[in-house]
Tab-separated table of C-alpha atoms and ligand atoms in Angstrom:
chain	number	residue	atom	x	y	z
A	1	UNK	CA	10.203	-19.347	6.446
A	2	UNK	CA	6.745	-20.096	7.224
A	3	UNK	CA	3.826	-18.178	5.884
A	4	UNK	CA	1.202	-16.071	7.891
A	5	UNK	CA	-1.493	-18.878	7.877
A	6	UNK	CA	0.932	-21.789	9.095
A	7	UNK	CA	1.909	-19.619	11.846
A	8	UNK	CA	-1.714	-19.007	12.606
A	9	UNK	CA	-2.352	-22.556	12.731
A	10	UNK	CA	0.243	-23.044	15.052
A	11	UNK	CA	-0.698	-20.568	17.739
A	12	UNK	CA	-3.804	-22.529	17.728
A	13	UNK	CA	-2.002	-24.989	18.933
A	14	UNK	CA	-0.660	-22.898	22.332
A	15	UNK	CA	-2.045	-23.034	25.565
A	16	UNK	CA	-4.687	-20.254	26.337
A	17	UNK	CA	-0.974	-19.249	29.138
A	18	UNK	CA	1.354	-19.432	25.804
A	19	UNK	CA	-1.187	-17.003	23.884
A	20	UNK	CA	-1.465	-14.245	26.826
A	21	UNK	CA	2.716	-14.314	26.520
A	22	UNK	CA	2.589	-13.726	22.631
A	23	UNK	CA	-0.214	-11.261	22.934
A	24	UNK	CA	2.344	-9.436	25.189
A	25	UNK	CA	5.046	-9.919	22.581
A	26	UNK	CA	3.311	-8.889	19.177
A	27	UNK	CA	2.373	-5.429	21.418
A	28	UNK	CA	6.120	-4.876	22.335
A	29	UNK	CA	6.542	-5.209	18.246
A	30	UNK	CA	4.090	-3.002	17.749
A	31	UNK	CA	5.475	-0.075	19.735
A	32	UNK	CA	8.851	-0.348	18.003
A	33	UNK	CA	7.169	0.307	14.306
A	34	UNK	CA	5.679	3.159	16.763
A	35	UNK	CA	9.181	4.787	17.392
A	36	UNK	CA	10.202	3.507	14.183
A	37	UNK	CA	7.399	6.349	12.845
A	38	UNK	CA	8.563	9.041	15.458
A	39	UNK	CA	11.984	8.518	13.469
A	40	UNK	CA	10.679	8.599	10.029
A	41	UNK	CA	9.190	11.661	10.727
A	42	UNK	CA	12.519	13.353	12.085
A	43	UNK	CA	14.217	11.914	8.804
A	44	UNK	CA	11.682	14.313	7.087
A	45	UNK	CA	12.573	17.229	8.803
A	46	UNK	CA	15.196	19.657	6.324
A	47	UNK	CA	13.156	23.163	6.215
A	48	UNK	CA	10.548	25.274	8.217
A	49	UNK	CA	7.077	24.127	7.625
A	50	UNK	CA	6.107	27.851	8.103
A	51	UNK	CA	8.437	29.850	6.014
A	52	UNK	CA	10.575	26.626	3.750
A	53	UNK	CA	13.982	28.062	5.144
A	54	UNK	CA	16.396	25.522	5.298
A	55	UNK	CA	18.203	27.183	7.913
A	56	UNK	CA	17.361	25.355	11.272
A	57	UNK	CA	18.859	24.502	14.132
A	58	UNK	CA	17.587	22.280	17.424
A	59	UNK	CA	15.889	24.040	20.184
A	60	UNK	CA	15.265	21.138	22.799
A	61	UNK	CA	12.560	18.824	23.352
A	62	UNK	CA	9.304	18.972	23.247
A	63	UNK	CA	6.627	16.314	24.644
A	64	UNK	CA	9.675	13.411	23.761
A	65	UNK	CA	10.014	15.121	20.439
A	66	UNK	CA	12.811	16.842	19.140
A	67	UNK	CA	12.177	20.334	19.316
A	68	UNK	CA	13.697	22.911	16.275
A	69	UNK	CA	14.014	26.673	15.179
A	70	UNK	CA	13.782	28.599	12.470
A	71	UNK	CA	16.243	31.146	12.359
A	72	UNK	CA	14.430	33.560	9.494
A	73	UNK	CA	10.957	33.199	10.920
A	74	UNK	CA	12.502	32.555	14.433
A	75	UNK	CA	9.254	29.996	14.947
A	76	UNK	CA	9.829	26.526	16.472
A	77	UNK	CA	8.413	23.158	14.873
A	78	UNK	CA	8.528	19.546	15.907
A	79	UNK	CA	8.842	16.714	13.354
A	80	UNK	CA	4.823	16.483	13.163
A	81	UNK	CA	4.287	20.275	12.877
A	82	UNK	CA	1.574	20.644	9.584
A	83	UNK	CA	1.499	17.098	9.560
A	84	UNK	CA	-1.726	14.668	10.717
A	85	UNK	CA	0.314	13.382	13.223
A	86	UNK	CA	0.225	17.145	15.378
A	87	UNK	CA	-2.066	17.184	17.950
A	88	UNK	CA	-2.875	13.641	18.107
A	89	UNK	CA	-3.724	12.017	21.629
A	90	UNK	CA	-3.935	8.681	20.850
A	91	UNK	CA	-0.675	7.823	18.605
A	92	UNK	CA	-0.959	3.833	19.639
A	93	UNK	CA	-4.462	3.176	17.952
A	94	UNK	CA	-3.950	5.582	15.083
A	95	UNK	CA	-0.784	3.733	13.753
A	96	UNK	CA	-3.104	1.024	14.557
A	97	UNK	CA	-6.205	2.291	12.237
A	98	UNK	CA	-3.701	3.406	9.465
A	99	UNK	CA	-2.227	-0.783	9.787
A	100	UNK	CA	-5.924	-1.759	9.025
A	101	UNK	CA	-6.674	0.583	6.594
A	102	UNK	CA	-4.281	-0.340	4.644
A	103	UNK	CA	-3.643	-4.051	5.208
A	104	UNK	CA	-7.207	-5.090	5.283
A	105	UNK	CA	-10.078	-4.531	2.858
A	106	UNK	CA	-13.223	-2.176	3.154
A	107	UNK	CA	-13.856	-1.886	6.963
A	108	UNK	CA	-16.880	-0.161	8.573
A	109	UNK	CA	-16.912	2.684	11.017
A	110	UNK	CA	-18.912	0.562	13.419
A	111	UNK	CA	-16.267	-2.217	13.376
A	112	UNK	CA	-13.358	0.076	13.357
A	113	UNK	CA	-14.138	2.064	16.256
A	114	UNK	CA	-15.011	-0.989	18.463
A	115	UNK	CA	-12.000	-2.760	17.420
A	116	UNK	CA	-9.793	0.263	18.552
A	117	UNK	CA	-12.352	1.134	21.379
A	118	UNK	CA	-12.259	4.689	20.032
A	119	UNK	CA	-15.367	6.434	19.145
A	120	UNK	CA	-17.039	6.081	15.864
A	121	UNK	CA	-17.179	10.285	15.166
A	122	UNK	CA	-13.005	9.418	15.780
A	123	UNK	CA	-13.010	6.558	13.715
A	124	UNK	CA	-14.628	9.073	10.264
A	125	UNK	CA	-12.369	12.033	11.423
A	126	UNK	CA	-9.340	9.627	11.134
A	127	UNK	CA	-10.519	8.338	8.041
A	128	UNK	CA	-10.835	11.606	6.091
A	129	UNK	CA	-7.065	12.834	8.265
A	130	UNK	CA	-5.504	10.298	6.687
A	131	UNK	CA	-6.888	9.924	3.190
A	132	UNK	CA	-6.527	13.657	2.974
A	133	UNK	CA	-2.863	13.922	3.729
A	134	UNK	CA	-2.417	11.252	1.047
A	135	UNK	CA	-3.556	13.363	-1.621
A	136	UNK	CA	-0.910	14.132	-3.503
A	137	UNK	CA	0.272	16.211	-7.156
A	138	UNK	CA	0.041	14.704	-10.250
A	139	UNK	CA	2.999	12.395	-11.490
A	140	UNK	CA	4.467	13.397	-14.563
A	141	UNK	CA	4.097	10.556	-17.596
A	142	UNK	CA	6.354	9.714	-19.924
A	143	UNK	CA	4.846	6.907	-22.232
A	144	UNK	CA	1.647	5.316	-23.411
A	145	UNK	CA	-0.914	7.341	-21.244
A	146	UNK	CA	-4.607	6.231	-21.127
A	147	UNK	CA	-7.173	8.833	-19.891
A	148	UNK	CA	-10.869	8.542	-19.470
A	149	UNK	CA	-13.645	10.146	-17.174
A	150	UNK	CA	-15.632	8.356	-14.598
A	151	UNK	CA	-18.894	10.141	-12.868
A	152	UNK	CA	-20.846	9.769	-9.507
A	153	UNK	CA	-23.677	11.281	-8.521
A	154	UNK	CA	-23.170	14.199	-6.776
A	155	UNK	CA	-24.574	13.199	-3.124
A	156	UNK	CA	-24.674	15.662	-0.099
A	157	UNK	CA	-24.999	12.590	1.948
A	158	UNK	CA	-24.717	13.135	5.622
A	159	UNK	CA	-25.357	17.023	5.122
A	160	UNK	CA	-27.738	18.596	7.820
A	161	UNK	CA	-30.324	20.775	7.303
A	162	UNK	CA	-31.292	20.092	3.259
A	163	UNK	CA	-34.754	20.911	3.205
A	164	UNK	CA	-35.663	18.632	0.224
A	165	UNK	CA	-35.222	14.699	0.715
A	166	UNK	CA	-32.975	13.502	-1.824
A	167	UNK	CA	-29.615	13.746	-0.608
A	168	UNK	CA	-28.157	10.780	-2.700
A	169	UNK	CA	-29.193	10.315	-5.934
A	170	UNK	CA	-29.692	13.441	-7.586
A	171	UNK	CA	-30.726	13.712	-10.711
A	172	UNK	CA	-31.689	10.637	-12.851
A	173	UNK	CA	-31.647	12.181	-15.901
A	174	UNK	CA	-29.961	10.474	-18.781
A	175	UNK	CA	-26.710	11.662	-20.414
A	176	UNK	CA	-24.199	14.445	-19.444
A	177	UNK	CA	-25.864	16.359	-16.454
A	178	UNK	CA	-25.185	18.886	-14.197
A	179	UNK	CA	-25.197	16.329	-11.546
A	180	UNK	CA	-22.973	13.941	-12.408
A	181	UNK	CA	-19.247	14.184	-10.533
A	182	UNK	CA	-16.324	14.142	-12.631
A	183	UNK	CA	-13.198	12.099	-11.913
A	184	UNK	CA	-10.575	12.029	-14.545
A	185	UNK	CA	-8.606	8.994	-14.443
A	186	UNK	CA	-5.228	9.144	-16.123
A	187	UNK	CA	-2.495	6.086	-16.205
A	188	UNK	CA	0.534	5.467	-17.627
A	189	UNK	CA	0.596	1.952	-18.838
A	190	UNK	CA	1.930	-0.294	-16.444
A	191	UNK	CA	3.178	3.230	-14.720
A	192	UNK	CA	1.846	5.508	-12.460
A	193	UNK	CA	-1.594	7.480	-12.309
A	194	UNK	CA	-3.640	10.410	-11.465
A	195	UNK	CA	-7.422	10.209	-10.139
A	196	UNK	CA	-8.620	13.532	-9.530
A	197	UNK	CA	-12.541	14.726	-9.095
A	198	UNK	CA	-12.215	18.113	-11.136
A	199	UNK	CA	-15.977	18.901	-11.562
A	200	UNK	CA	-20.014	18.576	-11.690
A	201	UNK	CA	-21.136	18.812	-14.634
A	202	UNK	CA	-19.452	18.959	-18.082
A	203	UNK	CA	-15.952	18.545	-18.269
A	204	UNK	CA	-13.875	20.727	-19.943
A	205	UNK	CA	-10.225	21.692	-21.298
A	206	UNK	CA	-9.645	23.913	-18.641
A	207	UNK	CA	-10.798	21.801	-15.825
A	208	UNK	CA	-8.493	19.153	-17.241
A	209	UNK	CA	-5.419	21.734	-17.366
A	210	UNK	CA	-5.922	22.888	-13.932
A	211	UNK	CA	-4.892	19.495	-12.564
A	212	UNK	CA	-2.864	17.919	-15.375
A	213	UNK	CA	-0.765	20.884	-17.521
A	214	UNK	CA	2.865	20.623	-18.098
A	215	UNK	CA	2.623	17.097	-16.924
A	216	UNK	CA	3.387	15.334	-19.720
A	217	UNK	CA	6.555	14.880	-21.564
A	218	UNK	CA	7.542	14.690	-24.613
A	219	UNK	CA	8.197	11.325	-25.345
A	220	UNK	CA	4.385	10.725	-23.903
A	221	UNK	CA	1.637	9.613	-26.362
A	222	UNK	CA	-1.964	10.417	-25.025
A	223	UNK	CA	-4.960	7.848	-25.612
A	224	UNK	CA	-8.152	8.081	-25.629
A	225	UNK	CA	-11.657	8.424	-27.066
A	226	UNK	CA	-12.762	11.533	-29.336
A	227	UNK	CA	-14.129	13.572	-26.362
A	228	UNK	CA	-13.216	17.145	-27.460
A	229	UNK	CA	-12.213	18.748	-24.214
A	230	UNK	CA	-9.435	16.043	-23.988
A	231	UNK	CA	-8.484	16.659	-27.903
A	232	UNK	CA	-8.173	20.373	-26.632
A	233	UNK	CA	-6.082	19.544	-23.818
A	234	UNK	CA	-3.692	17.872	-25.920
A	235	UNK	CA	-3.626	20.094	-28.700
A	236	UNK	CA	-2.462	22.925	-26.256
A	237	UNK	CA	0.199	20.929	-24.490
A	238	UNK	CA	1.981	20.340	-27.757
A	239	UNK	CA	1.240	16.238	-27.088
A	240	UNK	CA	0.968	13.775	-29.308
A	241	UNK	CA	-2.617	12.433	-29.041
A	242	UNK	CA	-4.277	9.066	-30.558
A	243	UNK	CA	-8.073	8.478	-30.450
A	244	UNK	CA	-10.471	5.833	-31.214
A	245	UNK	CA	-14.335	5.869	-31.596
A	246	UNK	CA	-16.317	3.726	-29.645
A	247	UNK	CA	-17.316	1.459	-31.933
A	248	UNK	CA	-14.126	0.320	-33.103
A	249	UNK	CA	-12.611	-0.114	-29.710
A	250	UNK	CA	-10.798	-3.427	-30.310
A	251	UNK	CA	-9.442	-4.825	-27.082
A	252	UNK	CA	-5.860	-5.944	-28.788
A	253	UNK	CA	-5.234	-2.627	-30.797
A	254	UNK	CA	-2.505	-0.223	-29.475
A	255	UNK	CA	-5.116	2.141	-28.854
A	256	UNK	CA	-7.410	1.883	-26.394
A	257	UNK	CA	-8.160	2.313	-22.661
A	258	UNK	CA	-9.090	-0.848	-21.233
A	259	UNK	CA	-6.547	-0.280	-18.712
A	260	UNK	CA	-8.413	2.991	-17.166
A	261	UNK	CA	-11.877	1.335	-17.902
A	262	UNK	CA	-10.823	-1.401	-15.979
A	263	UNK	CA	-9.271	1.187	-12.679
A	264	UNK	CA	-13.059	2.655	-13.600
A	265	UNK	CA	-15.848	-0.288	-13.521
A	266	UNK	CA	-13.518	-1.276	-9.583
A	267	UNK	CA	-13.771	1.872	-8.485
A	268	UNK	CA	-17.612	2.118	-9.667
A	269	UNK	CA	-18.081	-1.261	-7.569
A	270	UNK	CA	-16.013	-0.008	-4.515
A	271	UNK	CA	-17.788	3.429	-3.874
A	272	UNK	CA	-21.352	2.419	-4.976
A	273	UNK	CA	-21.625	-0.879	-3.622
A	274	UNK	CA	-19.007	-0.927	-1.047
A	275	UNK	CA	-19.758	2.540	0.360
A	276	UNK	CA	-23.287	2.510	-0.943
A	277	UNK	CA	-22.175	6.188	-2.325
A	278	UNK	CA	-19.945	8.701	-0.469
A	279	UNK	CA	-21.191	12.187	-0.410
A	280	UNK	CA	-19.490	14.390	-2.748
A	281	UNK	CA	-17.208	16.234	-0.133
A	282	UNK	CA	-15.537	13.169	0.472
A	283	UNK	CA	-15.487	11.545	-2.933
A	284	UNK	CA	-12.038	12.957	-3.528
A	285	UNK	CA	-10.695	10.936	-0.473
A	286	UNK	CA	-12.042	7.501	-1.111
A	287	UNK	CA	-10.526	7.844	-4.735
A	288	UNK	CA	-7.503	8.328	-3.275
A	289	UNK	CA	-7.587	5.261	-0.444
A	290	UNK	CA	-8.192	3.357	-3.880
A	291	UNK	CA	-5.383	4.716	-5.373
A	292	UNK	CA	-2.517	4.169	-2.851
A	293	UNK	CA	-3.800	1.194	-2.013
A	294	UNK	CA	-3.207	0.123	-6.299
A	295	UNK	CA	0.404	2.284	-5.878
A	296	UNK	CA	1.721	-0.382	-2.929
A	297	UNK	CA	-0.557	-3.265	-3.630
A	298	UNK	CA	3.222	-5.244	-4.270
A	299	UNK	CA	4.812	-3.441	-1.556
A	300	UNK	CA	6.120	-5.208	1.433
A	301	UNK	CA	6.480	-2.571	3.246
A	302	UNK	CA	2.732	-1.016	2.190
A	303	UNK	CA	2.293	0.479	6.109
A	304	UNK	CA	5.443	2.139	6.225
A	305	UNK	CA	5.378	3.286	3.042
A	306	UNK	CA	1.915	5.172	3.420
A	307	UNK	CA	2.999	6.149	6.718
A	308	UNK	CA	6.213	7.935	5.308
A	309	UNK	CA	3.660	9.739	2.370
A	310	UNK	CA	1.375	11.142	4.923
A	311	UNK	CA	3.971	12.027	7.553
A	312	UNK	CA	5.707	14.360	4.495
A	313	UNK	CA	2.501	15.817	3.903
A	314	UNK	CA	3.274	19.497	5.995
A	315	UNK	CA	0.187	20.882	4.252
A	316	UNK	CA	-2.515	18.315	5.660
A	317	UNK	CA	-3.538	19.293	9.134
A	318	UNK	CA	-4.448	22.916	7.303
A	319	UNK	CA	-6.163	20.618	4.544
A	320	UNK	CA	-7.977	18.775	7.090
A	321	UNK	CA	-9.041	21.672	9.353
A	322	UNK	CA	-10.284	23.554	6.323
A	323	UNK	CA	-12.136	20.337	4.499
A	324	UNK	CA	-15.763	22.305	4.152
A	325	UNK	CA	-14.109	25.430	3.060
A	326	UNK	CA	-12.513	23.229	0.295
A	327	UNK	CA	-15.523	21.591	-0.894
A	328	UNK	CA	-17.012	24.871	-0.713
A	329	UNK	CA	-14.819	26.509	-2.941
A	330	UNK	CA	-14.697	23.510	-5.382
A	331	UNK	CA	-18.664	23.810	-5.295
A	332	UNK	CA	-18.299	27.495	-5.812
A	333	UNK	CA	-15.932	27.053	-8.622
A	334	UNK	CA	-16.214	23.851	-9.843
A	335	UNK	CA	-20.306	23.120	-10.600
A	336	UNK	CA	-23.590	24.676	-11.080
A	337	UNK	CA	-24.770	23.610	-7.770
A	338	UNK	CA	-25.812	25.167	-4.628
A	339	UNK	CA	-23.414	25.400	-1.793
A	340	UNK	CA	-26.073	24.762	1.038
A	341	UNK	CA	-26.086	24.293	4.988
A	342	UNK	CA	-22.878	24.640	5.953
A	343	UNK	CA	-21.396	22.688	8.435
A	344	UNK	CA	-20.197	23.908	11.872
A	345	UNK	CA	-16.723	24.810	12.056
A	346	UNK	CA	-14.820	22.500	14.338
A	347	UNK	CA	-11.447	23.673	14.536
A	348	UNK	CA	-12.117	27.549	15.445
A	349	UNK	CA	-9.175	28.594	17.522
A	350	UNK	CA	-6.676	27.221	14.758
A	351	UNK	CA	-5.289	29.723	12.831
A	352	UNK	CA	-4.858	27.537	10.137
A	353	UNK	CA	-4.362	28.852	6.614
A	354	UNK	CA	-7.174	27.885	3.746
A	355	UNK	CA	-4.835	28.908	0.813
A	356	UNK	CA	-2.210	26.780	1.887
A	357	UNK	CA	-4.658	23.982	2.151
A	358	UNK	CA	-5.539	24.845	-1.440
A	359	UNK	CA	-2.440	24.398	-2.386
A	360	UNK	CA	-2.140	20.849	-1.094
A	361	UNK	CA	-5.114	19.861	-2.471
A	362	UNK	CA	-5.544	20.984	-6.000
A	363	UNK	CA	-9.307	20.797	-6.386
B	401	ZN	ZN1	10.639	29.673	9.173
């Protein structure tokens, strides 16, 4: 078996005829991990997206789908229905986007959208489809569980209409502010994790319990550093919690959490260098690309895999449609800020449903 590079180096060796021929080939591939998606999504299919009924039966086709009924709510779905992939026009470059999303590093907009000759407003909506529908519940943990916070500064980058300059940036003022965006990040050793934004400003035991209660079982042991709101937390879940002060944060103790610090200072590096900051909206998203891409970073299969994740996802196309009303209720909720200039709705006719978005979201 020869490895991707040797085969490179051998189709440099083809005639400029022999290329044309494979070009034609690797698109015939292509298409079958197309229908290969169509079927994934059918696989998915055992209840009503509107009403959960399991009691369905086939009604027909429809647009090369499979077409199917509900017979409490007597409203037809297709295997897409809910999901990112309703709606969508051009199915060939959007497998295609997801692919280098999630095979490639960091790519920009600009290079994106004239790869896929698609145009670069389509390549950000795609972006923030997909990442959304990838948001998922918490895990539940079971062992050695590190937890620490990260912040960004809460940016309204993009945002039209802010009368004042400073859209990035914020506040430079030292220590816990009221513009600093919290993410929790929570990992399991050598397990799985949770990285959730839960607010701006000063964390506390609620915020954490809104995202993270009930998730942790009893055979679990909690780690991390004597911030109280996270004491709190534990203390009301009934879970056994072990803290450290900074100063005696020895790397080769039991107790620390290098492991989280280390998810952290990458993540730090990604969205502030990388991204040169994301605006607060979307912060939430690009901590997730981060995450799934550290969930199947062994994965053969990392495409399909992600694929399948979204595809399940019945709750994103309501999620996606109703992203400002989201951030505006997490800004409402969530910070001392100013919800400001609102952006114009997009998706008017849909009568999609904002609590069930909330529901897939968590915020
Ligand atoms: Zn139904």
């Amino acid at each position: 078996m020869k490895n991707l590079s040797q085969i490179k180096e051998l189709i440099n060796q083809l005639s400029f005829e022999e290329q044309e021929q494979l070009s034609e080939y690797l698109s015939e591939c292509q298409n079958k991990h197309i229908l290969d998606f169509q079927d994934i999504a059918l696989e998915q299919v055992n209840s009503c997206p509107h009403c959960k009924s399991i009691k369905i039966i086939q009604w027909g086709n429809y647009k090369g789908t499979k077409r199917f009924m509900c017979k409490k709510c007597n409203r037809t779905f297709t295997p897409n229905t809910g999901s990112i992939f309703y709606h969508l026009k051009k199915s060939d470059e959007f497998i295609k986007y997801f692919t280098l999303m999630f095979s490639e590093d960091f790519n920009s907009l600009q290079s994106l959208s004239s790869r896929l000759c698609i145009s670069k407003k389509t390549a950000f909506d795609w972006r923030h489809k997909i990442l959304i529908s990838l948001g998922s519940k918490s895990p539940n943990f079971k062992s050695i569980t590190e937890m620490d916070g990260v912040w960004f500064l809460y940016s309204q980058k993009g945002r039209k209409g802010l009368k004042y300059s400073r859209k990035r940036g914020g506040s430079r003022r030292r220590g816990d502010n009221d513009f600093q965006a919290k993410v929790l990040i929570t990992k399991e050793r050598g397990g799985v994790s949770d990285m959730s934004l839960l607010k701006i400003g000063r964390l506390s035991k609620s915020d954490i319990s809104r995202k993270l209660s009930q998730k942790f079982e009893p055979t679990s042991i909690l780690v991390s550093d004597k911030h109280s709101s996270i004491s709190s937390f534990a203390k009301s879940e009934n879970i056994r919690h072990e803290t450290f002060t900074a100063k005696n944060h020895v790397k080769d103790k039991l107790w620390h959490v290098q492991t989280v610090n280390n998810i952290a200072s990458s993540l730090k590096t990604r969205i502030n260098y990388w991204l040169r900051g994301v605006s607060t909206k979307y912060l939430q998203n690009y901590i997730t690309w981060y995450a799934i891409r550290d969930k199947y970073k062994k994965s053969k299969e990392k495409v399909k895999n992600v694929i399948t994740d979204s595809i399940s996802n019945r709750k994103a196309w309501d999620m996606f449609t109703n992203i400002e009303k989201l951030y505006k209720d997490f800004i409402l909720n969530h910070s001392v800020r100013t919800y400001r200039c609102p952006t114009k709705e997009q998706w008017k006719s849909q009568n999609w449903n904002l609590e069930n978005a909330k529901l897939g979201i968590y915020l």
